[in-house]
Amino acid sequence: MAHVQFMDEIIREYLLFRGFGSTLKAFDSELKTDKEKSFRVDKIIEQLLLFINNYDLNALRELWSHLESHMFTKLESHFTPGVKKIRKCCS
């Protein structure tokens, strides 16, 4: 995932070079709230566990539905039972 961080840095440098300060702030803000966490599994799991430990059911459901609609629907069919099993366990 170093390539994603590399691209983020290139974008950040470009925005800074062009003087787009407010756009850079918005970009940094969006990165902080990135639900896919740059597709880093460890960061996604960390976020899920944080919501569970904080008893934040609404945030957990929101993140899970986001992952379902943006990531799990694109999985190969043989991964579907595992996702359903995790969903059932957490419901």
Coordinates of N, CA and C in Angstrom, one line a residue:
M1 N 0.8 -1.2 0.0 CA 0.0 0.0 0.0 C 0.8 1.3 0.0
A2 N 2.1 1.1 -0.1 CA 3.0 2.2 -0.2 C 2.7 3.1 -1.4
H3 N 2.2 2.5 -2.5 CA 1.9 3.2 -3.7 C 0.8 4.2 -3.5
V4 N -0.2 3.9 -2.6 CA -1.3 4.8 -2.3 C -0.8 6.0 -1.5
Q5 N 0.1 5.7 -0.5 CA 0.7 6.8 0.3 C 1.5 7.7 -0.6
F6 N 2.3 7.1 -1.6 CA 3.1 7.8 -2.5 C 2.2 8.8 -3.3
M7 N 1.1 8.3 -3.8 CA 0.2 9.1 -4.6 C -0.4 10.2 -3.8
D8 N -0.7 9.9 -2.6 CA -1.3 11.0 -1.7 C -0.2 12.1 -1.5
E9 N 1.0 11.7 -1.3 CA 2.1 12.7 -1.2 C 2.3 13.5 -2.4
I10 N 2.2 12.9 -3.6 CA 2.3 13.6 -4.9 C 1.2 14.6 -5.0
I11 N 0.0 14.2 -4.7 CA -1.2 15.1 -4.8 C -1.1 16.2 -3.8
R12 N -0.6 15.9 -2.6 CA -0.4 16.9 -1.6 C 0.6 18.0 -2.0
E13 N 1.7 17.5 -2.6 CA 2.8 18.4 -3.1 C 2.2 19.3 -4.2
Y14 N 1.5 18.7 -5.1 CA 0.9 19.5 -6.2 C 0.0 20.6 -5.7
L15 N -0.9 20.2 -4.8 CA -1.8 21.2 -4.3 C -1.1 22.3 -3.5
L16 N -0.1 22.0 -2.8 CA 0.8 23.0 -2.1 C 1.5 23.8 -3.1
F17 N 2.1 23.2 -4.2 CA 2.8 24.0 -5.2 C 1.9 25.0 -5.9
R18 N 0.7 24.6 -6.2 CA -0.3 25.4 -6.9 C -0.9 26.5 -6.0
G19 N -0.7 26.4 -4.7 CA -1.3 27.3 -3.8 C -2.8 27.1 -3.4
F20 N -3.2 25.8 -3.6 CA -4.6 25.5 -3.3 C -4.6 25.1 -1.8
G21 N -4.5 26.0 -0.9 CA -4.4 25.7 0.5 C -5.7 25.2 1.1
S22 N -6.8 25.7 0.7 CA -8.1 25.2 1.2 C -8.4 23.8 0.6
T23 N -8.0 23.6 -0.6 CA -8.2 22.3 -1.2 C -7.3 21.3 -0.5
L24 N -6.1 21.7 -0.2 CA -5.2 20.8 0.6 C -5.8 20.4 1.9
K25 N -6.4 21.4 2.6 CA -7.0 21.1 3.9 C -8.2 20.1 3.7
A26 N -9.0 20.4 2.7 CA -10.1 19.5 2.4 C -9.6 18.1 2.1
F27 N -8.5 18.0 1.3 CA -7.9 16.7 1.0 C -7.5 15.9 2.2
D28 N -6.7 16.6 3.1 CA -6.3 16.0 4.3 C -7.4 15.6 5.2
S29 N -8.5 16.4 5.3 CA -9.6 16.1 6.1 C -10.3 14.8 5.5
E30 N -10.4 14.7 4.2 CA -11.0 13.5 3.6 C -10.2 12.3 3.8
L31 N -8.9 12.4 3.8 CA -8.0 11.3 4.1 C -8.2 10.8 5.5
K32 N -8.5 11.7 6.5 CA -8.7 11.3 7.9 C -10.0 10.5 8.0
T33 N -11.0 10.8 7.2 CA -12.3 10.1 7.3 C -12.5 9.0 6.3
D34 N -11.4 8.6 5.6 CA -11.4 7.6 4.6 C -11.9 6.3 5.2
K35 N -13.0 5.8 4.7 CA -13.6 4.6 5.3 C -12.8 3.3 4.9
E36 N -12.2 3.4 3.7 CA -11.5 2.2 3.2 C -10.1 2.1 3.8
K37 N -9.7 3.2 4.5 CA -8.3 3.2 5.1 C -7.2 2.8 4.1
S38 N -7.4 3.3 2.9 CA -6.4 3.0 1.8 C -6.3 1.5 1.5
F39 N -7.4 0.8 1.8 CA -7.4 -0.6 1.6 C -6.5 -1.4 2.4
R40 N -6.1 -0.8 3.6 CA -5.2 -1.5 4.5 C -6.0 -2.3 5.5
V41 N -5.9 -3.6 5.4 CA -6.7 -4.5 6.2 C -6.5 -4.2 7.7
D42 N -5.3 -4.0 8.1 CA -5.0 -3.7 9.5 C -5.7 -2.5 10.0
K43 N -5.8 -1.4 9.2 CA -6.5 -0.2 9.6 C -8.0 -0.4 9.6
I44 N -8.5 -1.1 8.7 CA -10.0 -1.4 8.7 C -10.4 -2.2 9.9
I45 N -9.6 -3.2 10.3 CA -9.9 -4.0 11.4 C -9.7 -3.2 12.7
E46 N -8.7 -2.3 12.7 CA -8.5 -1.4 13.9 C -9.7 -0.5 14.1
Q47 N -10.3 0.0 13.0 CA -11.4 0.9 13.1 C -12.7 0.1 13.5
L48 N -12.9 -1.1 13.0 CA -14.0 -2.0 13.5 C -13.9 -2.3 15.0
L49 N -12.7 -2.7 15.4 CA -12.5 -3.0 16.8 C -12.7 -1.7 17.7
L50 N -12.3 -0.6 17.2 CA -12.5 0.7 18.0 C -14.0 0.9 18.2
F51 N -14.8 0.8 17.1 CA -16.2 1.0 17.2 C -16.8 -0.1 18.2
I52 N -16.4 -1.3 18.1 CA -16.9 -2.3 19.0 C -16.5 -2.0 20.5
N53 N -15.3 -1.7 20.7 CA -14.8 -1.3 22.1 C -15.5 -0.1 22.7
N54 N -15.9 0.8 21.8 CA -16.5 2.1 22.2 C -18.1 1.9 22.3
Y55 N -18.5 0.7 21.9 CA -20.0 0.5 21.9 C -20.7 1.4 20.9
D56 N -20.0 1.8 19.8 CA -20.6 2.7 18.9 C -21.2 1.9 17.7
L57 N -22.5 1.4 18.0 CA -23.2 0.6 17.1 C -23.5 1.3 15.8
N58 N -23.9 2.5 15.9 CA -24.3 3.2 14.6 C -23.1 3.4 13.7
A59 N -21.9 3.7 14.2 CA -20.7 3.9 13.4 C -20.3 2.5 12.9
L60 N -20.4 1.4 13.7 CA -20.1 0.1 13.2 C -21.0 -0.3 12.1
R61 N -22.3 -0.1 12.2 CA -23.2 -0.5 11.1 C -22.9 0.4 9.9
E62 N -22.6 1.6 10.0 CA -22.4 2.5 8.9 C -21.1 2.0 8.2
L63 N -20.1 1.7 8.9 CA -18.8 1.2 8.3 C -19.1 -0.1 7.6
W64 N -19.8 -1.0 8.3 CA -20.0 -2.3 7.7 C -20.8 -2.2 6.4
S65 N -21.9 -1.4 6.4 CA -22.7 -1.2 5.2 C -21.9 -0.6 4.1
H66 N -21.0 0.3 4.4 CA -20.1 0.9 3.4 C -19.2 -0.2 2.8
L67 N -18.6 -1.0 3.7 CA -17.7 -2.1 3.2 C -18.5 -3.1 2.4
E68 N -19.7 -3.4 2.8 CA -20.6 -4.3 2.0 C -20.8 -3.8 0.6
S69 N -21.2 -2.5 0.5 CA -21.6 -1.9 -0.8 C -20.4 -1.6 -1.7
H70 N -19.3 -1.3 -1.1 CA -18.1 -0.9 -1.9 C -17.0 -2.0 -2.1
M71 N -17.0 -2.9 -1.1 CA -15.9 -3.9 -1.2 C -16.4 -5.4 -1.3
F72 N -17.3 -5.7 -0.4 CA -17.8 -7.1 -0.4 C -18.6 -7.5 -1.6
T73 N -19.2 -6.6 -2.3 CA -20.0 -6.9 -3.5 C -19.1 -7.3 -4.6
K74 N -17.8 -6.9 -4.6 CA -16.9 -7.1 -5.6 C -16.0 -8.3 -5.4
L75 N -16.3 -9.0 -4.3 CA -15.5 -10.2 -4.0 C -15.9 -11.4 -4.9
E76 N -15.0 -12.3 -5.1 CA -15.4 -13.5 -5.8 C -16.4 -14.3 -5.0
S77 N -17.2 -15.1 -5.6 CA -18.3 -15.8 -5.0 C -17.9 -16.7 -3.9
H78 N -16.7 -17.3 -3.9 CA -16.4 -18.2 -2.8 C -16.0 -17.5 -1.5
F79 N -15.9 -16.2 -1.5 CA -15.7 -15.4 -0.3 C -17.0 -15.0 0.4
T80 N -18.1 -15.1 -0.3 CA -19.4 -14.6 0.2 C -19.8 -15.3 1.4
P81 N -19.7 -16.7 1.6 CA -20.1 -17.3 2.8 C -19.4 -16.8 4.0
G82 N -18.1 -16.5 3.9 CA -17.3 -16.0 5.0 C -17.8 -14.6 5.4
V83 N -18.1 -13.8 4.5 CA -18.6 -12.4 4.8 C -20.0 -12.6 5.5
K84 N -20.8 -13.5 5.0 CA -22.2 -13.7 5.6 C -22.0 -14.2 7.0
K85 N -21.0 -15.1 7.2 CA -20.8 -15.6 8.6 C -20.4 -14.6 9.6
I86 N -19.5 -13.7 9.1 CA -19.1 -12.6 10.0 C -20.2 -11.7 10.3
R87 N -21.0 -11.4 9.3 CA -22.2 -10.5 9.4 C -23.2 -11.1 10.4
K88 N -23.4 -12.4 10.3 CA -24.4 -13.0 11.2 C -23.8 -13.0 12.6
C89 N -22.5 -13.2 12.8 CA -21.9 -13.3 14.1 C -22.0 -11.9 14.8
C90 N -21.9 -10.8 14.0 CA -21.9 -9.5 14.6 C -23.3 -8.9 14.7
S91 N -24.3 -9.5 14.2 CA -25.7 -9.0 14.2 C -26.3 -9.2 15.5

